[in-house]
Structures are given as structure tokens and as C-alpha cells.
Amino acid sequence: MTTESDYIKTVFGLKLKQQRQKKNWSLQDLANRTGVSKSYLNEIENGKKYPKHDKILQLSEILECKFDDLVSTKLDKSLSPISEILKSDFFKEIPLELFGINRNTLINIISESPKKVTAFINTIIEISQNYNLGKERFYFAVVRSFQELYDNYFPDIEAKAKECFSANNLSKKPNSTELEKILINEFGYEINTVDFETYGATGKLRSLYIPENKSLLLNTLLDEDQKNFILAKEIGYNILNLSPRPNTYSWLDFISFEELMNNFYSSYFAGSLLIRREDLSQKIGEFFQNPEWQPKIFEKLINEFTNSPETFYYRLTNILPQDFGTKDLFYLCFTKKKKSDKVQILKELHLNQQQAPHANATNEHYCRRWIAIKNLINLKGNEQVTEAQISHYKDSGLSYLVISTSEKNPFSDGTNRSYCIGILLNANSLKKINFAKSDSVKTINVGVTCESCSIIDCEVRMAPPVRLEKEQFNEAMKMAIGKIRKEFI
């Protein structure tokens, strides 16, 4: 609840509805007996209005309940589970309006069967706590769902980026000098490079925007491509008139879901400005026509547009669904610290199908047969490794062409990264991508995590298939019970 007043109005509405239903009266019945309009009573029950003293007295007399009980904020046993939810951050944490859910409608649903619904909500809360699903993770999941609904393609932002590109006569591969010029001349920015570590900030703080004087501070550790992306995002904030917005590049906190969405919009604009859709679409289309998989040519293609494989791979998720009709795809960014065996998913996007794997907080081991993880584990020194394979999921029967590039993290925090894009192999994708049919791309059976994998004698298994074994045990137990029943019926 946002205020104490909201809580009082909601509780009063619930109590009034409860007393009315005890009489088996409709809203119209109560309106006829009190002379209070049906619409006004409906607003009271939905927590939008709070009646004056004389009206409450009249309602209590007609409903034959005590005045003090009606105005008290203490809920009786049947409605008491709702109180905890109303007083919690549940309605602040979850942006119900994004899903077309009215808060009062949800309260009404809860009030119809408070114990069952509250048990369900508390279960979700408990699961979220166990799986570290806080507000941040929830909001980022909503943003991803939003992207997936639109096939991660937003033509209005593409058009704005194209207009900006042409108006400023940017080079095919925009550089920081060009981008800084736009911010300084068109939007009155002051741009400085700062050693953040001297102020106690870690190397992960890439930039800081100070709105009071339109000052943009850039970390001295940034390479050219990182700087370009930050500058392009700043241009996006201004051209798209995005507010509220975060003032740091590395995510520290956010005020609202709207701020998180605006951060996404500006990032999308940056990708569109730095890598033009028409150019990439043409070049990737030509690359797909190769009869054989050519990793060096693919690396050369990346470098033609950017020195950042991350930006290139993510930009493909905008282009491929729109221009090639390959809407069943995923993008993943894996990370691994040099002196650790733990591999994590830092970023993910799944279009059209919820392809595995997903980021999780269960500490399970992702399949080492994935090309992106193999590259990441085998990465040595400062080299960059690009490879491809066809990943075949034995359980689902689906196969994906997965292209991946691994590299030393350019921000030098001791963590290497691996980016990959996976395209579902079907009639359309096989027609568009010639080398997907070639023997130059190996087909490998893969799982999701070791704990759930059914591949026998896997040479890179990191943990026993405990979840699979449990499922098999339960299935065997059901069969045994069935046999016992047959014996004794």
C-alpha cells in the first residue's frame, strides 16, 4: 500500500463487502435499503472512497453490525491473511498495471478465498526469497518479457537512430569524437574523464551523469567501444526524451520500473545508432550464404562494425527476427572468473520460445557441452575464440545453431565473457543459413544443467544427475504402488 489512508479505505471496503455478502445481498439490494447509489457503494468496496460518519452509521444499522467493528482496521479471522499483504511491499514491488491487472480487482479475488490465495502468494514470496528473486530480478524479467513480445524490434527507436545518424553525417563505425560532438553541441553536455578509483569507486562504475550541470564523467579504464556505447546511450536519453533515467552506467539502484524501461530504450537506441540495421542485415545475409562455417570471416564481420562482440551479438537479436524471419532464437552472455570453475549467465534473451538454459540461483552446473561454455573454459591469455555448433536437446528433440565468441573481459576485472546466439533449426532457418547444413558444424547432444541431464557417460559432467534421479525414483515408486494395488484389490 502507498499510504495509511489507502490501507484504511481498502480494509473498510473489504469489511463492508463481507457484511453485505453475509446477508446474501447484491450491491443493488444494499443501495435500495440505504438510498446510497450502487456506483458509490461499489467505489467504497473497491477501496476508492471512504464514506462520512453518518453514512457509516446508516450502513452499520442496515447491515446489523457494530459501527466500531466496521471502522476498525482489524480484520477478522477470515480476512486476516489479507492484512499482511496489504501492509507489505507486494503492491509496490510488482507493477500489476503492466499486466493489465487492477489492484482492487486482485484484492477482490483475494477476499473471495483469502486463505487459499494468500497461501499461493506467500508461496511465491518464499520461492522468490530462496531463488534470490528480488525486485531487481523481477523487473529485469518483466523487461525481457516485454522485449520478447515485440520480437526485440522497436521501429520507432530504429527510425530515431537512423535520423540522428543521417543528420550528423556519422561515419559507418561512429567514434567517440563524433558522439561527444553531438552531446556537447546539441545538448550542452560537459564531458570529462575521471579516475573513479581515487574516489573509492570500483572499476565497475563506468560512468556518472550529473544532471545539475549536464556533466558526464567517464571512467579512465573505458576502451573506445565502451565509451561509444555510453555516449550513444546519452544521446538516446535526450533524443527520446526519456525521464526518469539512471545516472550511472553500472546498475546501482532504480527508482521505478519506468526508469528501468527508459534505460532499456536508450540502450536499444545506442545499438541502433552504432550498428545500422541495413548494413548489418546485408552483411549477415551474405555471410549466411557461405556453404561452410567460417569463424575467421565471422570475426572479421564483427570487427567491421564494432570491436565489441557483445554489442554485435545483441544487435543480431534485433535484426534476425525482423529481416530474416528467424524469430525462434536466444542470446546469452556467460561469465567466468579466471580462478573459478563457476559459470554464470549475466544476460539473456529468449524470443518466441523459452529456450534453455536460463539464469538461475540454484548453483547448478550448466552443461559443459555448450559451445559458449567450452570456449569460455578453454580461453587462454588475451585471445578471442569464435566457434559454432549445432546443440541438440535430447529430451525436447530441438536443435539450435549456436554461434559463440569468447574473450577476456575488456574491463579487466578478472572475469572472462562468452557471448552466443542460438537459432532454432527449422525449414526457414535452414533455408536462410547455408552452412547450417554443412559437416563443418558439428552436432552435439547437450543438456541444461548436470543435475537434470539424461546424457549417459558425459565426459564433462560436473555433478551427478540428482534431479533426474529423483524423478526416476518417484516414477519407479508410482509403478510399484500400482502393482501393489493390483495385487490387493
Short mmCIF file of C-alpha atoms in Angstrom, two decimals:
data_model
loop_
_atom_site.label_atom_id
_atom_site.label_comp_id
_atom_site.label_asym_id
_atom_site.label_seq_id
_atom_site.Cartn_x
_atom_site.Cartn_y
_atom_site.Cartn_z
CA MET A 1 0.00 0.00 0.00
CA THR A 2 1.24 3.50 -0.73
CA THR A 3 -0.32 5.29 2.29
CA GLU A 4 -2.10 4.59 5.56
CA SER A 5 -5.20 6.21 4.04
CA ASP A 6 -5.21 3.65 1.22
CA TYR A 7 -4.98 0.84 3.74
CA ILE A 8 -7.91 2.20 5.80
CA LYS A 9 -10.14 2.62 2.74
CA THR A 10 -9.29 -0.86 1.44
CA VAL A 11 -9.97 -2.55 4.78
CA PHE A 12 -13.29 -0.70 5.20
CA GLY A 13 -14.35 -1.76 1.68
CA LEU A 14 -13.50 -5.39 2.40
CA LYS A 15 -15.47 -5.33 5.65
CA LEU A 16 -18.48 -3.70 4.02
CA LYS A 17 -18.45 -6.31 1.26
CA GLN A 18 -18.14 -9.11 3.84
CA GLN A 19 -21.14 -7.85 5.81
CA ARG A 20 -23.20 -7.43 2.64
CA GLN A 21 -22.40 -10.97 1.49
CA LYS A 22 -23.40 -12.36 4.91
CA LYS A 23 -26.88 -11.04 4.15
CA ASN A 24 -26.75 -12.51 0.63
CA TRP A 25 -27.43 -9.03 -0.72
CA SER A 26 -26.27 -7.68 -4.04
CA LEU A 27 -24.91 -4.16 -4.31
CA GLN A 28 -28.27 -3.13 -5.71
CA ASP A 29 -30.03 -4.65 -2.69
CA LEU A 30 -27.86 -2.59 -0.33
CA ALA A 31 -28.39 0.52 -2.47
CA ASN A 32 -32.17 0.07 -2.28
CA ARG A 33 -32.12 -0.31 1.51
CA THR A 34 -29.79 2.63 2.21
CA GLY A 35 -30.59 5.06 -0.58
CA VAL A 36 -26.87 5.21 -1.38
CA SER A 37 -26.15 4.82 -5.07
CA LYS A 38 -24.86 1.47 -6.32
CA SER A 39 -21.87 3.12 -8.04
CA TYR A 40 -20.83 4.89 -4.81
CA LEU A 41 -21.12 1.65 -2.82
CA ASN A 42 -19.01 -0.09 -5.46
CA GLU A 43 -16.29 2.55 -5.08
CA ILE A 44 -16.36 2.09 -1.29
CA GLU A 45 -15.99 -1.68 -1.57
CA ASN A 46 -13.11 -1.25 -4.04
CA GLY A 47 -11.23 0.98 -1.60
CA LYS A 48 -11.58 4.13 -3.68
CA LYS A 49 -13.91 6.06 -1.36
CA TYR A 50 -14.37 6.33 2.38
CA PRO A 51 -17.90 7.40 3.49
CA LYS A 52 -18.66 10.10 6.03
CA HIS A 53 -19.57 9.31 9.64
CA ASP A 54 -23.36 9.47 9.13
CA LYS A 55 -23.23 7.15 6.10
CA ILE A 56 -21.14 4.59 8.05
CA LEU A 57 -23.67 4.73 10.88
CA GLN A 58 -26.53 4.15 8.42
CA LEU A 59 -24.70 1.23 6.78
CA SER A 60 -23.97 -0.43 10.15
CA GLU A 61 -27.63 -0.16 11.18
CA ILE A 62 -28.95 -1.60 7.91
CA LEU A 63 -26.36 -4.41 7.91
CA GLU A 64 -26.94 -5.05 11.65
CA CYS A 65 -23.27 -4.87 12.56
CA LYS A 66 -21.41 -2.74 15.08
CA PHE A 67 -20.17 0.69 13.98
CA ASP A 68 -16.84 0.17 15.77
CA ASP A 69 -16.28 -3.19 14.06
CA LEU A 70 -16.91 -1.65 10.65
CA VAL A 71 -14.46 1.25 11.08
CA SER A 72 -11.78 -0.77 12.88
CA THR A 73 -8.71 -1.63 10.79
CA LYS A 74 -8.53 -5.01 12.49
CA LEU A 75 -9.66 -7.76 10.16
CA ASP A 76 -11.48 -10.83 11.43
CA LYS A 77 -10.01 -14.30 11.12
CA SER A 78 -11.40 -14.99 7.64
CA LEU A 79 -9.80 -11.84 6.19
CA SER A 80 -6.70 -11.59 8.39
CA PRO A 81 -4.34 -13.10 5.78
CA ILE A 82 -5.05 -10.09 3.56
CA SER A 83 -3.74 -7.63 6.16
CA GLU A 84 -0.16 -8.86 5.82
CA ILE A 85 -0.26 -8.48 2.05
CA LEU A 86 -1.82 -5.01 2.23
CA LYS A 87 0.85 -3.83 4.67
CA SER A 88 3.72 -5.41 2.73
CA ASP A 89 5.51 -4.06 -0.34
CA PHE A 90 3.73 -6.58 -2.55
CA PHE A 91 1.74 -3.96 -4.48
CA LYS A 92 4.75 -1.66 -4.74
CA GLU A 93 7.19 -4.36 -5.83
CA ILE A 94 5.04 -5.84 -8.58
CA PRO A 95 3.89 -3.45 -11.37
CA LEU A 96 0.45 -5.01 -11.76
CA GLU A 97 -0.71 -2.35 -14.22
CA LEU A 98 1.87 -3.61 -16.75
CA PHE A 99 -0.09 -6.84 -16.99
CA GLY A 100 -3.49 -5.13 -17.17
CA ILE A 101 -4.28 -6.13 -13.58
CA ASN A 102 -6.20 -3.68 -11.42
CA ARG A 103 -5.01 -3.68 -7.80
CA ASN A 104 -8.55 -3.60 -6.45
CA THR A 105 -9.57 -6.50 -8.68
CA LEU A 106 -6.75 -8.54 -7.19
CA ILE A 107 -7.83 -7.56 -3.68
CA ASN A 108 -11.36 -8.71 -4.51
CA ILE A 109 -10.01 -12.05 -5.73
CA ILE A 110 -8.03 -12.43 -2.52
CA SER A 111 -11.08 -11.58 -0.42
CA GLU A 112 -13.17 -14.30 -2.08
CA SER A 113 -10.83 -17.01 -0.81
CA PRO A 114 -8.25 -15.26 1.37
CA LYS A 115 -6.56 -18.29 2.90
CA LYS A 116 -6.00 -20.12 -0.37
CA VAL A 117 -4.90 -17.06 -2.35
CA THR A 118 -2.70 -15.80 0.46
CA ALA A 119 -1.08 -19.23 0.73
CA PHE A 120 -0.37 -19.04 -3.01
CA ILE A 121 1.12 -15.53 -2.76
CA ASN A 122 3.21 -16.47 0.28
CA THR A 123 4.48 -19.49 -1.66
CA ILE A 124 5.60 -17.21 -4.49
CA ILE A 125 7.31 -14.92 -1.97
CA GLU A 126 9.07 -17.88 -0.34
CA ILE A 127 10.24 -19.21 -3.71
CA SER A 128 11.47 -15.74 -4.70
CA GLN A 129 13.46 -15.49 -1.48
CA ASN A 130 15.01 -18.95 -1.91
CA TYR A 131 15.89 -18.25 -5.53
CA ASN A 132 17.06 -14.68 -4.86
CA LEU A 133 14.23 -13.21 -6.92
CA GLY A 134 14.21 -9.68 -5.56
CA LYS A 135 12.66 -6.57 -7.07
CA GLU A 136 15.60 -6.11 -9.42
CA ARG A 137 15.45 -9.63 -10.84
CA PHE A 138 11.67 -9.44 -11.16
CA TYR A 139 11.77 -6.12 -13.02
CA PHE A 140 14.51 -7.28 -15.37
CA ALA A 141 12.45 -10.40 -16.11
CA VAL A 142 9.49 -8.16 -16.99
CA VAL A 143 11.70 -6.11 -19.36
CA ARG A 144 12.83 -9.31 -21.08
CA SER A 145 9.21 -10.44 -21.45
CA PHE A 146 8.41 -7.04 -22.97
CA GLN A 147 11.25 -7.46 -25.49
CA GLU A 148 10.10 -10.96 -26.35
CA LEU A 149 6.53 -9.82 -27.02
CA TYR A 150 7.84 -7.36 -29.63
CA ASP A 151 10.47 -9.74 -31.08
CA ASN A 152 13.01 -7.29 -29.63
CA TYR A 153 12.39 -4.88 -32.51
CA PHE A 154 11.16 -1.31 -31.97
CA PRO A 155 10.75 0.54 -35.29
CA ASP A 156 10.16 3.97 -33.73
CA ILE A 157 13.53 3.86 -31.97
CA GLU A 158 15.19 2.48 -35.10
CA ALA A 159 13.79 5.45 -37.07
CA LYS A 160 15.04 7.98 -34.49
CA ALA A 161 18.52 6.43 -34.52
CA LYS A 162 18.59 6.45 -38.33
CA GLU A 163 17.53 10.09 -38.39
CA CYS A 164 20.25 11.01 -35.88
CA PHE A 165 22.85 9.07 -37.88
CA SER A 166 21.99 10.89 -41.11
CA ALA A 167 21.54 14.36 -39.57
CA ASN A 168 25.02 14.22 -38.03
CA ASN A 169 26.66 12.54 -41.01
CA LEU A 170 28.22 9.90 -38.79
CA SER A 171 30.84 7.52 -40.15
CA LYS A 172 29.91 3.88 -40.75
CA LYS A 173 31.66 2.97 -37.50
CA PRO A 174 30.89 6.02 -35.26
CA ASN A 175 33.72 7.08 -32.95
CA SER A 176 33.75 8.85 -29.58
CA THR A 177 34.79 12.21 -31.08
CA GLU A 178 31.69 12.27 -33.30
CA LEU A 179 29.37 11.22 -30.47
CA GLU A 180 30.83 13.69 -27.96
CA LYS A 181 30.33 16.47 -30.51
CA ILE A 182 26.57 15.72 -30.63
CA LEU A 183 26.24 15.76 -26.84
CA ILE A 184 28.25 18.97 -26.44
CA ASN A 185 26.86 20.99 -29.37
CA GLU A 186 23.22 19.82 -29.38
CA PHE A 187 22.54 19.06 -25.73
CA GLY A 188 25.02 21.23 -23.83
CA TYR A 189 26.99 18.45 -22.14
CA GLU A 190 30.32 18.78 -20.42
CA ILE A 191 32.34 15.55 -20.74
CA ASN A 192 35.31 14.62 -18.58
CA THR A 193 37.41 11.52 -17.95
CA VAL A 194 37.86 10.63 -14.28
CA ASP A 195 39.77 8.01 -12.29
CA PHE A 196 36.84 6.78 -10.18
CA GLU A 197 39.02 4.50 -8.08
CA THR A 198 40.67 7.51 -6.43
CA TYR A 199 37.22 8.30 -5.00
CA GLY A 200 36.71 4.80 -3.65
CA ALA A 201 34.52 3.55 -6.54
CA THR A 202 35.37 0.18 -8.06
CA GLY A 203 36.35 -0.31 -11.67
CA LYS A 204 32.81 -1.46 -12.44
CA LEU A 205 31.47 2.11 -12.28
CA ARG A 206 31.82 3.05 -15.93
CA SER A 207 30.16 6.46 -15.98
CA LEU A 208 28.29 9.01 -13.90
CA TYR A 209 25.87 11.64 -15.20
CA ILE A 210 25.33 14.74 -13.05
CA PRO A 211 22.02 16.32 -14.19
CA GLU A 212 22.51 19.56 -12.25
CA ASN A 213 25.15 20.76 -14.74
CA LYS A 214 24.78 18.18 -17.54
CA SER A 215 28.19 16.76 -16.74
CA LEU A 216 29.08 13.27 -17.97
CA LEU A 217 32.03 11.65 -16.20
CA LEU A 218 33.69 8.67 -17.92
CA ASN A 219 35.92 6.12 -16.23
CA THR A 220 39.55 6.30 -17.38
CA LEU A 221 39.55 2.49 -17.77
CA LEU A 222 37.00 2.55 -20.59
CA ASP A 223 38.07 1.35 -24.01
CA GLU A 224 36.82 3.04 -27.17
CA ASP A 225 33.80 0.77 -27.72
CA GLN A 226 32.62 1.01 -24.12
CA LYS A 227 32.90 4.79 -24.32
CA ASN A 228 30.99 4.83 -27.62
CA PHE A 229 28.11 2.84 -26.17
CA ILE A 230 27.79 5.12 -23.13
CA LEU A 231 27.88 8.24 -25.31
CA ALA A 232 25.29 6.76 -27.71
CA LYS A 233 23.04 5.94 -24.73
CA GLU A 234 23.28 9.55 -23.54
CA ILE A 235 22.25 10.74 -26.99
CA GLY A 236 19.32 8.32 -26.79
CA TYR A 237 18.14 9.68 -23.44
CA ASN A 238 17.98 13.15 -24.97
CA ILE A 239 16.54 12.39 -28.40
CA LEU A 240 13.88 10.06 -26.96
CA ASN A 241 13.15 12.45 -24.05
CA LEU A 242 13.47 9.66 -21.51
CA SER A 243 12.77 10.53 -17.90
CA PRO A 244 13.24 9.31 -15.21
CA ARG A 245 16.59 7.74 -16.01
CA PRO A 246 19.54 6.17 -14.15
CA ASN A 247 22.60 8.36 -13.74
CA THR A 248 25.18 5.56 -13.53
CA TYR A 249 26.04 3.04 -16.23
CA SER A 250 26.68 0.18 -13.85
CA TRP A 251 23.35 -0.52 -12.18
CA LEU A 252 23.28 0.55 -8.54
CA ASP A 253 19.59 1.06 -7.89
CA PHE A 254 16.46 2.23 -9.66
CA ILE A 255 13.63 4.45 -8.56
CA SER A 256 10.85 2.86 -10.59
CA PHE A 257 10.09 0.35 -13.29
CA GLU A 258 9.70 3.28 -15.70
CA GLU A 259 13.35 4.17 -15.08
CA LEU A 260 14.39 0.63 -15.92
CA MET A 261 12.36 0.70 -19.16
CA ASN A 262 13.93 4.02 -20.14
CA ASN A 263 17.35 2.51 -19.56
CA PHE A 264 16.40 -0.28 -21.98
CA TYR A 265 15.08 2.17 -24.60
CA SER A 266 18.29 4.22 -24.50
CA SER A 267 20.38 1.05 -24.80
CA TYR A 268 18.34 -0.05 -27.80
CA PHE A 269 18.87 3.38 -29.37
CA ALA A 270 22.63 3.10 -28.78
CA GLY A 271 22.81 -0.27 -30.54
CA SER A 272 20.79 1.08 -33.47
CA LEU A 273 22.99 4.16 -33.77
CA LEU A 274 26.30 2.30 -33.57
CA ILE A 275 25.33 -0.58 -35.89
CA ARG A 276 22.99 0.37 -38.71
CA ARG A 277 20.28 -2.14 -39.40
CA GLU A 278 20.51 -2.02 -43.21
CA ASP A 279 24.28 -2.55 -43.26
CA LEU A 280 24.27 -5.43 -40.78
CA SER A 281 21.29 -7.09 -42.45
CA GLN A 282 23.08 -7.08 -45.80
CA LYS A 283 26.39 -8.34 -44.42
CA ILE A 284 24.94 -11.10 -42.23
CA GLY A 285 22.77 -12.22 -45.14
CA GLU A 286 25.87 -12.57 -47.32
CA PHE A 287 27.66 -14.46 -44.54
CA PHE A 288 24.76 -16.90 -44.19
CA GLN A 289 25.16 -17.83 -47.87
CA ASN A 290 28.58 -19.39 -47.21
CA PRO A 291 28.42 -23.15 -47.79
CA GLU A 292 30.82 -23.76 -44.89
CA TRP A 293 31.15 -22.27 -41.40
CA GLN A 294 33.98 -19.70 -41.47
CA PRO A 295 34.86 -18.47 -37.94
CA LYS A 296 37.59 -16.05 -39.06
CA ILE A 297 35.27 -14.41 -41.56
CA PHE A 298 32.65 -14.07 -38.83
CA GLU A 299 35.20 -12.40 -36.52
CA LYS A 300 36.15 -10.08 -39.36
CA LEU A 301 32.46 -9.25 -39.80
CA ILE A 302 32.17 -8.35 -36.11
CA ASN A 303 35.23 -6.08 -36.32
CA GLU A 304 33.82 -4.38 -39.40
CA PHE A 305 31.03 -2.98 -37.23
CA THR A 306 32.48 -2.85 -33.72
CA ASN A 307 35.28 -4.12 -31.51
CA SER A 308 32.63 -5.24 -29.02
CA PRO A 309 31.31 -8.77 -29.72
CA GLU A 310 28.65 -8.16 -27.06
CA THR A 311 27.15 -5.23 -28.96
CA PHE A 312 27.31 -7.16 -32.25
CA TYR A 313 25.66 -10.33 -30.92
CA TYR A 314 22.90 -8.41 -29.17
CA ARG A 315 22.24 -6.32 -32.29
CA LEU A 316 21.63 -9.57 -34.17
CA THR A 317 18.63 -10.21 -31.89
CA ASN A 318 17.04 -7.05 -33.37
CA ILE A 319 17.91 -7.84 -36.98
CA LEU A 320 17.36 -11.59 -37.42
CA PRO A 321 13.66 -11.76 -36.37
CA GLN A 322 12.73 -8.70 -38.41
CA ASP A 323 14.75 -9.18 -41.62
CA PHE A 324 15.22 -12.95 -41.78
CA GLY A 325 12.10 -14.27 -40.05
CA THR A 326 14.21 -16.26 -37.58
CA LYS A 327 12.09 -15.48 -34.52
CA ASP A 328 13.00 -18.60 -32.53
CA LEU A 329 16.32 -17.55 -31.09
CA PHE A 330 18.14 -16.74 -27.89
CA TYR A 331 21.04 -14.56 -26.78
CA LEU A 332 23.19 -15.43 -23.76
CA CYS A 333 26.19 -13.87 -22.08
CA PHE A 334 28.16 -16.23 -19.83
CA THR A 335 30.83 -15.09 -17.37
CA LYS A 336 33.61 -16.93 -15.55
CA LYS A 337 36.27 -15.64 -13.19
CA LYS A 338 39.78 -16.79 -14.06
CA LYS A 339 40.43 -18.73 -10.86
CA SER A 340 36.94 -20.22 -10.56
CA ASP A 341 35.11 -23.10 -12.21
CA LYS A 342 31.72 -21.43 -11.74
CA VAL A 343 30.00 -20.25 -14.91
CA GLN A 344 27.12 -17.79 -14.65
CA ILE A 345 24.62 -16.28 -17.07
CA LEU A 346 24.94 -12.50 -16.93
CA LYS A 347 22.45 -11.57 -19.66
CA GLU A 348 19.78 -13.49 -21.55
CA LEU A 349 17.01 -13.03 -24.06
CA HIS A 350 14.66 -15.67 -25.46
CA LEU A 351 12.45 -14.91 -28.44
CA ASN A 352 9.31 -16.88 -29.28
CA GLN A 353 10.29 -19.94 -27.23
CA GLN A 354 11.64 -20.25 -23.71
CA GLN A 355 14.83 -21.99 -24.75
CA ALA A 356 17.15 -23.38 -22.11
CA PRO A 357 19.29 -22.56 -20.32
CA HIS A 358 18.10 -19.69 -18.13
CA ALA A 359 19.92 -17.81 -15.41
CA ASN A 360 19.16 -19.41 -12.07
CA ALA A 361 20.20 -19.11 -8.46
CA THR A 362 20.23 -22.82 -7.67
CA ASN A 363 24.00 -23.20 -8.05
CA GLU A 364 23.52 -25.99 -10.56
CA HIS A 365 26.18 -26.62 -13.18
CA TYR A 366 25.42 -25.50 -16.73
CA CYS A 367 26.14 -28.07 -19.43
CA ARG A 368 29.84 -28.02 -20.38
CA ARG A 369 28.93 -29.28 -23.86
CA TRP A 370 27.61 -25.85 -24.76
CA ILE A 371 30.00 -24.20 -27.23
CA ALA A 372 29.86 -20.88 -25.38
CA ILE A 373 30.94 -22.56 -22.14
CA LYS A 374 33.58 -24.73 -23.80
CA ASN A 375 35.11 -21.61 -25.37
CA LEU A 376 34.98 -19.77 -22.07
CA ILE A 377 36.68 -22.55 -20.11
CA ASN A 378 39.37 -23.07 -22.75
CA LEU A 379 40.10 -19.35 -23.23
CA LYS A 380 43.76 -18.54 -22.67
CA GLY A 381 45.60 -15.22 -22.34
CA ASN A 382 44.12 -12.35 -24.31
CA GLU A 383 42.89 -14.43 -27.22
CA GLN A 384 39.41 -14.29 -28.72
CA VAL A 385 37.73 -17.56 -29.69
CA THR A 386 34.81 -17.85 -32.11
CA GLU A 387 33.14 -21.18 -32.85
CA ALA A 388 29.81 -22.74 -33.76
CA GLN A 389 27.97 -25.99 -33.18
CA ILE A 390 24.52 -27.46 -33.50
CA SER A 391 23.22 -28.07 -30.00
CA HIS A 392 20.69 -30.89 -29.91
CA TYR A 393 18.46 -31.27 -26.87
CA LYS A 394 17.78 -34.97 -26.49
CA ASP A 395 14.72 -34.51 -24.25
CA SER A 396 12.89 -31.93 -26.40
CA GLY A 397 14.24 -33.05 -29.78
CA LEU A 398 15.03 -29.42 -30.72
CA SER A 399 18.28 -28.37 -32.36
CA TYR A 400 19.86 -24.90 -32.43
CA LEU A 401 22.68 -23.46 -34.49
CA VAL A 402 24.76 -21.72 -31.81
CA ILE A 403 27.48 -19.20 -32.74
CA SER A 404 29.69 -18.00 -29.91
CA THR A 405 32.61 -15.65 -29.25
CA SER A 406 34.60 -15.72 -26.00
CA GLU A 407 37.01 -13.02 -24.90
CA LYS A 408 38.87 -11.60 -21.96
CA ASN A 409 36.65 -9.03 -20.26
CA PRO A 410 37.88 -5.70 -21.66
CA PHE A 411 37.14 -4.01 -18.33
CA SER A 412 39.92 -6.06 -16.69
CA ASP A 413 38.10 -7.21 -13.56
CA GLY A 414 39.39 -10.76 -13.86
CA THR A 415 36.19 -12.13 -15.43
CA ASN A 416 36.08 -13.54 -18.97
CA ARG A 417 32.92 -13.45 -21.05
CA SER A 418 31.33 -15.58 -23.73
CA TYR A 419 28.51 -14.38 -25.98
CA CYS A 420 26.32 -16.60 -28.09
CA ILE A 421 23.28 -16.51 -30.28
CA GLY A 422 21.23 -19.64 -30.86
CA ILE A 423 18.87 -20.05 -33.82
CA LEU A 424 16.27 -22.83 -33.88
CA LEU A 425 16.86 -25.09 -36.86
CA ASN A 426 13.66 -25.39 -38.86
CA ALA A 427 12.65 -25.12 -42.52
CA ASN A 428 13.03 -21.33 -42.54
CA SER A 429 16.42 -21.07 -40.82
CA LEU A 430 17.91 -23.96 -42.81
CA LYS A 431 16.83 -22.19 -45.99
CA LYS A 432 18.43 -18.89 -44.89
CA ILE A 433 21.68 -20.27 -43.39
CA ASN A 434 23.55 -22.47 -45.85
CA PHE A 435 26.38 -23.59 -43.60
CA ALA A 436 23.90 -24.94 -41.01
CA LYS A 437 23.56 -27.97 -43.32
CA SER A 438 27.33 -28.42 -43.61
CA ASP A 439 29.51 -31.00 -41.88
CA SER A 440 31.76 -28.10 -40.85
CA VAL A 441 29.35 -27.52 -37.95
CA LYS A 442 29.31 -30.44 -35.52
CA THR A 443 26.10 -31.63 -33.88
CA ILE A 444 26.49 -32.15 -30.13
CA ASN A 445 23.93 -33.57 -27.71
CA VAL A 446 23.53 -31.10 -24.85
CA GLY A 447 21.66 -30.80 -21.59
CA VAL A 448 20.70 -27.81 -19.49
CA THR A 449 22.41 -28.49 -16.17
CA CYS A 450 24.35 -31.54 -14.98
CA GLU A 451 21.80 -32.05 -12.22
CA SER A 452 18.95 -32.51 -14.72
CA CYS A 453 20.84 -34.07 -17.65
CA SER A 454 19.96 -37.50 -19.04
CA ILE A 455 23.10 -37.91 -21.15
CA ILE A 456 24.83 -41.14 -20.08
CA ASP A 457 28.60 -41.19 -19.54
CA CYS A 458 29.06 -37.48 -20.24
CA GLU A 459 32.80 -36.77 -20.36
CA VAL A 460 32.46 -33.25 -18.89
CA ARG A 461 29.83 -33.84 -16.22
CA MET A 462 30.45 -31.63 -13.17
CA ALA A 463 27.79 -33.14 -10.87
CA PRO A 464 25.55 -36.25 -10.70
CA PRO A 465 22.05 -36.00 -12.23
CA VAL A 466 20.34 -35.68 -8.84
CA ARG A 467 17.15 -34.07 -10.14
CA LEU A 468 16.80 -36.67 -12.86
CA GLU A 469 17.48 -39.48 -10.38
CA LYS A 470 14.78 -38.12 -8.08
CA GLU A 471 12.27 -38.03 -10.95
CA GLN A 472 13.17 -41.62 -11.86
CA PHE A 473 12.83 -42.71 -8.23
CA ASN A 474 9.37 -41.14 -7.98
CA GLU A 475 8.31 -42.78 -11.24
CA ALA A 476 9.55 -46.20 -10.06
CA MET A 477 7.69 -45.73 -6.77
CA LYS A 478 4.44 -44.95 -8.61
CA MET A 479 4.80 -48.11 -10.69
CA ALA A 480 5.46 -50.16 -7.55
CA ILE A 481 2.36 -48.73 -5.84
CA GLY A 482 0.32 -49.57 -8.95
CA LYS A 483 1.48 -53.20 -8.79
CA ILE A 484 0.67 -53.42 -5.07
CA ARG A 485 -2.83 -52.04 -5.65
CA LYS A 486 -3.49 -54.60 -8.37
CA GLU A 487 -2.34 -57.38 -6.05
CA PHE A 488 -4.65 -56.43 -3.19
CA ILE A 489 -7.77 -55.12 -4.91
#
